[in-house]
Tab-separated table of C-alpha atoms in Angstrom:
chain	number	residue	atom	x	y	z
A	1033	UNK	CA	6.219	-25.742	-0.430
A	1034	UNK	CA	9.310	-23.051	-0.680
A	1035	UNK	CA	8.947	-19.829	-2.244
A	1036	UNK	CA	10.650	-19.046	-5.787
A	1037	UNK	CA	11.138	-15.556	-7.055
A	1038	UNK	CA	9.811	-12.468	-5.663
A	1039	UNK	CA	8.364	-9.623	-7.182
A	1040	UNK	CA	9.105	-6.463	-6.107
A	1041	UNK	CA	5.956	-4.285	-5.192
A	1042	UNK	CA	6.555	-1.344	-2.411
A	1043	UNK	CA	9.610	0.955	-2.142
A	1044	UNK	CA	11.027	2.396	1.038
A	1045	UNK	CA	10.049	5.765	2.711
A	1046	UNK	CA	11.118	8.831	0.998
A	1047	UNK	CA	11.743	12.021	2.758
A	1048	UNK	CA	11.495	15.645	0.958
A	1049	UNK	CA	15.107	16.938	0.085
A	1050	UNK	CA	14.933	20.305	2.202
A	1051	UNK	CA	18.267	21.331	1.441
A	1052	UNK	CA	17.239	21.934	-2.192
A	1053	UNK	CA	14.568	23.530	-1.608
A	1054	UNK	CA	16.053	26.344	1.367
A	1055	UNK	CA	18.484	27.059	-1.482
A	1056	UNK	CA	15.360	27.845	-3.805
A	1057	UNK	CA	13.986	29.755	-1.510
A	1058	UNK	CA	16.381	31.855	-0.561
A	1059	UNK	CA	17.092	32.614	-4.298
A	1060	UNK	CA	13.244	33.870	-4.624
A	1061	UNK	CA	13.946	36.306	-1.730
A	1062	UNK	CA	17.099	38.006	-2.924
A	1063	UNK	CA	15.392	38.447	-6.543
A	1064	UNK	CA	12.119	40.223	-4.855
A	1065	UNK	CA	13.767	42.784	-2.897
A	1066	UNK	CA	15.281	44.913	-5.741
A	1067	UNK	CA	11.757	45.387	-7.465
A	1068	UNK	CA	9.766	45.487	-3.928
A	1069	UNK	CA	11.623	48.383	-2.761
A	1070	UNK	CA	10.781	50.283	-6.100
A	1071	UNK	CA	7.116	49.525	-5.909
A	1072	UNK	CA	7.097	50.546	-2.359
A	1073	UNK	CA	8.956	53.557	-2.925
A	1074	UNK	CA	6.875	54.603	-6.740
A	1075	UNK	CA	3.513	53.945	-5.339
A	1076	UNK	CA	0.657	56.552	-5.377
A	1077	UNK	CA	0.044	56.759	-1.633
A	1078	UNK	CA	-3.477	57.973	-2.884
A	1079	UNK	CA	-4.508	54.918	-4.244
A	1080	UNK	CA	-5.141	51.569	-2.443
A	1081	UNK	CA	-1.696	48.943	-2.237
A	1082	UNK	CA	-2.073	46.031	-4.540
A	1083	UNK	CA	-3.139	42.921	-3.158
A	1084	UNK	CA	-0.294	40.355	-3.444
A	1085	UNK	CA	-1.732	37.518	-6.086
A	1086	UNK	CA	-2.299	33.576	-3.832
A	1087	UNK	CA	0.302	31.409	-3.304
A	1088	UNK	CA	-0.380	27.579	-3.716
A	1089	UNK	CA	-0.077	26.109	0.037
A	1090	UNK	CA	1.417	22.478	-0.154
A	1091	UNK	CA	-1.493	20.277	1.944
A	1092	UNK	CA	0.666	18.845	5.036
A	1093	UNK	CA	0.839	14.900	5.184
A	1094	UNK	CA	0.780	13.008	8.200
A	1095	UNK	CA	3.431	10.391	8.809
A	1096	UNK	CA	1.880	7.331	10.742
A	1097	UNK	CA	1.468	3.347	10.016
A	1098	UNK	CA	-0.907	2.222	7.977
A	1099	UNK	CA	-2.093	-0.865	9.208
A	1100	UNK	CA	-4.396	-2.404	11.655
A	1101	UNK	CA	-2.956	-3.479	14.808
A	1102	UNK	CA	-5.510	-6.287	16.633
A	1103	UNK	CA	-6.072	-6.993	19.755
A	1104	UNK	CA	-4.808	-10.889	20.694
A	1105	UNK	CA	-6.529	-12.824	23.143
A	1106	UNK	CA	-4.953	-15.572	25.434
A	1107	UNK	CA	-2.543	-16.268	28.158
A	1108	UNK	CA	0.436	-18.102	29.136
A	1109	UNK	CA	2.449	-18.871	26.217
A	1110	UNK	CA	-0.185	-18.863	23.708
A	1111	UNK	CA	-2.275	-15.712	21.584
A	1112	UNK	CA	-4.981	-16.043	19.437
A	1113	UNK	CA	-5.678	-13.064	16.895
A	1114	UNK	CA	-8.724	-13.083	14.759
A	1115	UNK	CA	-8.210	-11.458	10.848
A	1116	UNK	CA	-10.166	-10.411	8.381
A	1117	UNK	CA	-8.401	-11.127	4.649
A	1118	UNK	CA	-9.684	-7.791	1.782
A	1119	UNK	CA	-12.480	-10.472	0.569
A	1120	UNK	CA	-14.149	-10.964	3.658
A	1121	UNK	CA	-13.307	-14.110	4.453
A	1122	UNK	CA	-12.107	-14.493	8.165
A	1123	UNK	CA	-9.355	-16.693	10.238
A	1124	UNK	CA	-8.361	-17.452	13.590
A	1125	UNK	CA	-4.361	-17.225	14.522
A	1126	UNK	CA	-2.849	-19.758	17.195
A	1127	UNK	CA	0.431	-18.958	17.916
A	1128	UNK	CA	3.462	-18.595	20.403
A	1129	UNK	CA	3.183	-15.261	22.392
A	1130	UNK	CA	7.088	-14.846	21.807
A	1131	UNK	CA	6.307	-14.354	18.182
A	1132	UNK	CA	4.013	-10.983	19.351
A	1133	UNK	CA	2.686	-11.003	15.607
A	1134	UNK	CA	-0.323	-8.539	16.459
A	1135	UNK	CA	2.144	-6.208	17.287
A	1136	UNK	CA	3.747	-6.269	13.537
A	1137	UNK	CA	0.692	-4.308	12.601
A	1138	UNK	CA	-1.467	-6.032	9.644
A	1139	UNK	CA	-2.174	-4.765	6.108
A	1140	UNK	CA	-3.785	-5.728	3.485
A	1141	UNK	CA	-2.747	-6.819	-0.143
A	1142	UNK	CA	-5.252	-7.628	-3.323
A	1143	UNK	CA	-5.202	-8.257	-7.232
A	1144	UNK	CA	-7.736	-6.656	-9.811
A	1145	UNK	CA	-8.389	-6.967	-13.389
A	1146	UNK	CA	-9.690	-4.186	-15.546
A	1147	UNK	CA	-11.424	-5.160	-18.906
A	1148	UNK	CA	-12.650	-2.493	-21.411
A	1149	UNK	CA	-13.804	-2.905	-24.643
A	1150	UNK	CA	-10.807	-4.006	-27.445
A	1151	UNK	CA	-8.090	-3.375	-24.799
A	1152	UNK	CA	-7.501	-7.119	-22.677
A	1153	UNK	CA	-7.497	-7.296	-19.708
A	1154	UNK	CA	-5.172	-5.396	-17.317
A	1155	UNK	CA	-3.921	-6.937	-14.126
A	1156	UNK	CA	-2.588	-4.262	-10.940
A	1157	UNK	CA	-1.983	-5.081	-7.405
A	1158	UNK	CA	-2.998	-3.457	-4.790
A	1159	UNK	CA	-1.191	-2.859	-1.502
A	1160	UNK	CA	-1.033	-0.799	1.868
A	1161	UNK	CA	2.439	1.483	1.498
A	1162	UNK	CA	4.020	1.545	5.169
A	1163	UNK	CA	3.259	5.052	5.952
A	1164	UNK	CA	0.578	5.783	3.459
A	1165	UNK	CA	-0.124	9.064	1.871
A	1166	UNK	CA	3.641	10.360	3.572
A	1167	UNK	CA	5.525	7.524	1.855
A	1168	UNK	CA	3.489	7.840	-1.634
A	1169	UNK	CA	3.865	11.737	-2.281
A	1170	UNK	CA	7.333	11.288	-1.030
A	1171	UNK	CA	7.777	15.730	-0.238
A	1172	UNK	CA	6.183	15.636	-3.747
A	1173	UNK	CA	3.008	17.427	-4.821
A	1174	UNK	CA	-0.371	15.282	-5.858
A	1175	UNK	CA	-1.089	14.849	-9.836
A	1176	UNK	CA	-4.699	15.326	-9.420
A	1177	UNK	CA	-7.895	14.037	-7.903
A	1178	UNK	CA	-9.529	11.456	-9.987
A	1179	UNK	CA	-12.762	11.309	-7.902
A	1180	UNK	CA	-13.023	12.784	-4.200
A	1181	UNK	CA	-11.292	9.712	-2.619
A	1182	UNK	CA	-8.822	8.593	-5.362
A	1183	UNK	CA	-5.729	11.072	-6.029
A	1184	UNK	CA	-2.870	10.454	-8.269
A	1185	UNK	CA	0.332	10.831	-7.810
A	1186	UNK	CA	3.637	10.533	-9.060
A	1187	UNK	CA	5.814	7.422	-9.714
A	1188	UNK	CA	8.659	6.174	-7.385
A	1189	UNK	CA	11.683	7.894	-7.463
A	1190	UNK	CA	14.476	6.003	-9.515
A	1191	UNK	CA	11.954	2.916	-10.468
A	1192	UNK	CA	12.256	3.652	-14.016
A	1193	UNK	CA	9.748	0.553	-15.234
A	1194	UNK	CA	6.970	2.930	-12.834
A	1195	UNK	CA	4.376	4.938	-14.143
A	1196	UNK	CA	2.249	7.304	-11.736
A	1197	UNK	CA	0.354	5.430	-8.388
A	1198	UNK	CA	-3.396	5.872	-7.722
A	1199	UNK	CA	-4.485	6.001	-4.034
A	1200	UNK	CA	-7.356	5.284	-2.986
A	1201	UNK	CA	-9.161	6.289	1.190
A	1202	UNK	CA	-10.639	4.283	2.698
A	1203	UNK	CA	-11.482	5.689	6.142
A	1204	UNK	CA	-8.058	5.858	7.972
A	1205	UNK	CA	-6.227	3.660	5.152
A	1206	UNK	CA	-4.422	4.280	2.073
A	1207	UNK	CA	-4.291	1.770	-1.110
A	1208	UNK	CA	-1.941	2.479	-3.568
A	1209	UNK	CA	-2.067	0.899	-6.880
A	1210	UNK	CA	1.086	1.019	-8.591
A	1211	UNK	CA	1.060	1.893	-13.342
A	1212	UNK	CA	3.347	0.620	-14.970
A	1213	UNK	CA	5.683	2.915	-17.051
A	1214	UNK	CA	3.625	2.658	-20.257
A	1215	UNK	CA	0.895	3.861	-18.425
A	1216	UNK	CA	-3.550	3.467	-17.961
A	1217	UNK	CA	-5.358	5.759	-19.844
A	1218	UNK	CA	-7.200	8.166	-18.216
A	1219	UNK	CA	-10.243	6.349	-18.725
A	1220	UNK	CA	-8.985	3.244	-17.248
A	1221	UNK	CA	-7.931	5.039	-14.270
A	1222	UNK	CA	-11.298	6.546	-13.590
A	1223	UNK	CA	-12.912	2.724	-14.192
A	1224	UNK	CA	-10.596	1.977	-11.467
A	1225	UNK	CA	-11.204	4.534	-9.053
A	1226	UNK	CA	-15.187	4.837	-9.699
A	1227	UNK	CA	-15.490	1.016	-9.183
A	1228	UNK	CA	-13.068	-0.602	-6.349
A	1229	UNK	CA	-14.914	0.193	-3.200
A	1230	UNK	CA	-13.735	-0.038	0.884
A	1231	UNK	CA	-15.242	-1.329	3.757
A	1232	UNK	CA	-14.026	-1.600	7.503
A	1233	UNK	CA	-14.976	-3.958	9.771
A	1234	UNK	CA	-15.688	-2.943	13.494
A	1235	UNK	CA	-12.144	-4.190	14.445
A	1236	UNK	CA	-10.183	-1.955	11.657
A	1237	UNK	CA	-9.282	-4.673	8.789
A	1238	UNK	CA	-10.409	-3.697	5.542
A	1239	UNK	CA	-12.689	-5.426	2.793
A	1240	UNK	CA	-12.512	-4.684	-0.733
A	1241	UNK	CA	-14.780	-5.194	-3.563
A	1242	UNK	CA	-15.358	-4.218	-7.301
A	1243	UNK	CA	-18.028	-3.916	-9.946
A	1244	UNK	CA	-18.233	-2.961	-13.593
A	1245	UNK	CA	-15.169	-3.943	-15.642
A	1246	UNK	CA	-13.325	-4.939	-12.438
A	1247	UNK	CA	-12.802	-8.091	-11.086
A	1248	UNK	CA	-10.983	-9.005	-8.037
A	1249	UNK	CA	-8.271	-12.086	-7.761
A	1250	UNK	CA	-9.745	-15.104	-6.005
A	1251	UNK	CA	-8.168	-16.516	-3.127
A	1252	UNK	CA	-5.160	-18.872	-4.987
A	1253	UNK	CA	-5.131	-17.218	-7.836
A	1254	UNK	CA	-1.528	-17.263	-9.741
A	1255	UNK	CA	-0.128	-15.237	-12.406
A	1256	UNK	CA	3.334	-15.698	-13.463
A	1257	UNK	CA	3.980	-18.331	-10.665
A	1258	UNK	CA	3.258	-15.680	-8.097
A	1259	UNK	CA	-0.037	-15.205	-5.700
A	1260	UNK	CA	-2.370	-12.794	-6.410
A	1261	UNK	CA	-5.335	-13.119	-4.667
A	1262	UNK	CA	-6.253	-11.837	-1.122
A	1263	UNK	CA	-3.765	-11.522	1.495
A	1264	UNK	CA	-2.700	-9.819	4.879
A	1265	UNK	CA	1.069	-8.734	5.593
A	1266	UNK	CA	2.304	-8.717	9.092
A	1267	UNK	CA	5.051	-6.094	9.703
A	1268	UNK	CA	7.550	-4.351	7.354
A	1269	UNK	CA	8.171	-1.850	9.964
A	1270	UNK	CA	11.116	-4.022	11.053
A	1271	UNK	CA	12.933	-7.047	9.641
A	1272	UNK	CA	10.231	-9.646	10.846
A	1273	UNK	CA	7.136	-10.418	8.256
A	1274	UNK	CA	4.474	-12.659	7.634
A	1275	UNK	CA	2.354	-13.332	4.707
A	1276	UNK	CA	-0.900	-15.071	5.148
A	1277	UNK	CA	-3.239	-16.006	2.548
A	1278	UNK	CA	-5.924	-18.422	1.815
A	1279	UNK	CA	-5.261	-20.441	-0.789
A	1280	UNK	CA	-7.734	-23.650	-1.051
A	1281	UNK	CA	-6.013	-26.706	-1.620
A	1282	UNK	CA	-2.744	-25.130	-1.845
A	1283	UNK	CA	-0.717	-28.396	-0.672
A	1284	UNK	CA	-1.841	-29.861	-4.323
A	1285	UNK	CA	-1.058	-26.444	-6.227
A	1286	UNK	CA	3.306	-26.660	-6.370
A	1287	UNK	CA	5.753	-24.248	-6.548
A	1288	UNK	CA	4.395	-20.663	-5.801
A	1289	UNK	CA	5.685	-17.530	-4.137
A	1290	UNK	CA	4.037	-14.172	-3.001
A	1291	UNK	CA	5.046	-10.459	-4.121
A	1292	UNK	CA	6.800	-8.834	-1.181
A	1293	UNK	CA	8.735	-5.553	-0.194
A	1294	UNK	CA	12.685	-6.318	-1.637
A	1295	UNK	CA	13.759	-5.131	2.314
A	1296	UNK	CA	12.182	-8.383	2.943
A	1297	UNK	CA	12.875	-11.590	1.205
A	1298	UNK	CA	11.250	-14.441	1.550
A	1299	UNK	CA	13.252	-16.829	3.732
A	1300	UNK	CA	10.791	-19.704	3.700
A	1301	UNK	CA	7.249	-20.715	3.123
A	1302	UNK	CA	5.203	-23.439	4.635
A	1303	UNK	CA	1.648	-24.823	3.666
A	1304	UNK	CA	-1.121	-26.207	6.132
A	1305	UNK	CA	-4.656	-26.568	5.574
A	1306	UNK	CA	-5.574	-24.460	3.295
A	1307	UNK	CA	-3.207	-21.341	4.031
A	1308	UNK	CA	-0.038	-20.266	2.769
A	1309	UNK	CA	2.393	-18.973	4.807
A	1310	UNK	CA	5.450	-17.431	3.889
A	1311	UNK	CA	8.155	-15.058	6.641
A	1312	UNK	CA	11.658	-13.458	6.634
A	1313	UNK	CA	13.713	-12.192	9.464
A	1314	UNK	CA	15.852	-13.425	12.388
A	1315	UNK	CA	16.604	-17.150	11.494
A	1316	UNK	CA	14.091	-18.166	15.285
A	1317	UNK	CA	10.716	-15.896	13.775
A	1318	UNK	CA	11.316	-17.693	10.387
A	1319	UNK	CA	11.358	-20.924	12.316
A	1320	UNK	CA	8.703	-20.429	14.534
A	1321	UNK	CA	6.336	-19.032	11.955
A	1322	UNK	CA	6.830	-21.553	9.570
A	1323	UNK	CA	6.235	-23.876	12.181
A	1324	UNK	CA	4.302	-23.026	15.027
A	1325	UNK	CA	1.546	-20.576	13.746
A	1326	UNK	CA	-1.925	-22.708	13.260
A	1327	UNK	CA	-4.695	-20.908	10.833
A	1328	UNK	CA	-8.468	-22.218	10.526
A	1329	UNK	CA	-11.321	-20.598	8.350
A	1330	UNK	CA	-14.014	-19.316	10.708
């Protein structure tokens, strides 16, 4: 089976523009003197000094992956790695060592559907941004909280079909879940972030789950011709990636493809027992992926 179109999910790192915003600043300070140096020089030295009013401290954001890294097992020319998909379900990795996939770091990727009365039913995806909370606020300050775990903040920068992102903690990691421009309500937002829940297993991965008016996709679930249901991402630090996901019976389902980061289009996709496999980089990883890397259910 060979991937079709891609749909474009994550953006690239942002940095803060500081040159701006030294510019600013030094503005502010050439403005205060004038008046400072009258106060100073007016004031009552009988009476107390005026306390200067708070000053709203940006939170710093720490810059690091955000993704699991496994240990493999094995020696010689072969590793085995064992994963753990966002719906629990497990699988065992055979593969060249050349390949070093545990390396690549793994994240996690997942559908929902939120259904409320008269309004449908509205479908987001959920994925693990590269470098988490740094890459989502991108030198930008958070929205709000939406419950003491779930923040929003705002949209990519020059995405104009994007509306704000909810992220969600889950012990070390970060979930964002990317609006569209049109937009949740608020209430649909809080549905989301009261009822999606986290769970890590002993070796890092994480589990999702969801009550109330949210349902998660099911492993092989399409919409629009792409996958949707659970999945785990190796890489996107560099140009080599792999996209795993269970997908029962998937040699019988067609044509299908898999929503990835646009620095990383799909350059082939392969199909064996129950798994769908899909990698881009150097032409060898492709190759090798496609072809050497064995997956069974444990």
């Amino acid at each position: 089976m060979t991937a079709g179109r891609v749909d474009i999910i994550e953006q690239g790192p942002r940095g803060p523009r500081r040159t701006g915003i030294a510019v600013l600043v030094a503005l502010a300070a050439v403005s205060l003197i004038g008046p400072l140096i009258g106060i100073l020089t007016s004031r009552d030295p009988s009476r107390p000094a005026p306390q200067p009013a708070p000053v709203p401290v940006r939170e710093a954001v720490s810059v690091r992956p955000n993704a699991v890294y496994p240990a493999a097992s094995g020696a010689g020319g072969t590793r085995t790695l064992r994963v753990t998909f966002p719906d629990g379900s497990r699988a065992e990795l055979t593969y060249p060592a050349g390949l070093n996939l545990a390396a690549l770091g793994v994240r996690p990727y997942a559908g929902g559907t939120l259904t409320g009365a008269g309004k449908g039913m509205e479908f987001r995806a959920l994925t693990a941004p590269l470098y988490g909370e740094a890459e989502t606020a991108a030198g930008r300050p958070m929205i709000r909280h939406l419950t003491g775990d779930v923040t929003l903040w705002p949209g990519p920068l020059g995405v104009d079909t994007a509306g704000p992102v909810l992220l969600f903690a889950f012990g070390d990691w970060r979930i964002a879940l990317q609006d569209e421009r049109a937009g949740m309500t608020f209430e649909q937002r809080l549905a989301w972030a009261e009822h999606l829940r986290g769970t890590l297993t002993p070796d890092g991965f994480l589990t999702l789950s969801a009550g109330g008016p949210l349902r998660l996709s099911r492993p092989g679930e399409i919409r629009d011709g792409v996958l949707v249901g659970p999945q785990l991402w190796f890489g996107g630090l560099s140009r080599r990636m792999l996209v795993l996901a269970p997908v029962p019976d998937c040699e019988r389902q067609g044509r299908a493809s898999v929503a990835l980061d646009p620095r990383h289009a799909i350059s082939g996709s392969a199909c064996r027992g129950g798994f769908y496999l899909a990698a881009s980089g150097d032409e060898g990883f492709v190759r090798s992926a496609l072809r050497d890397v064995r997956v069974r259910a444990r």
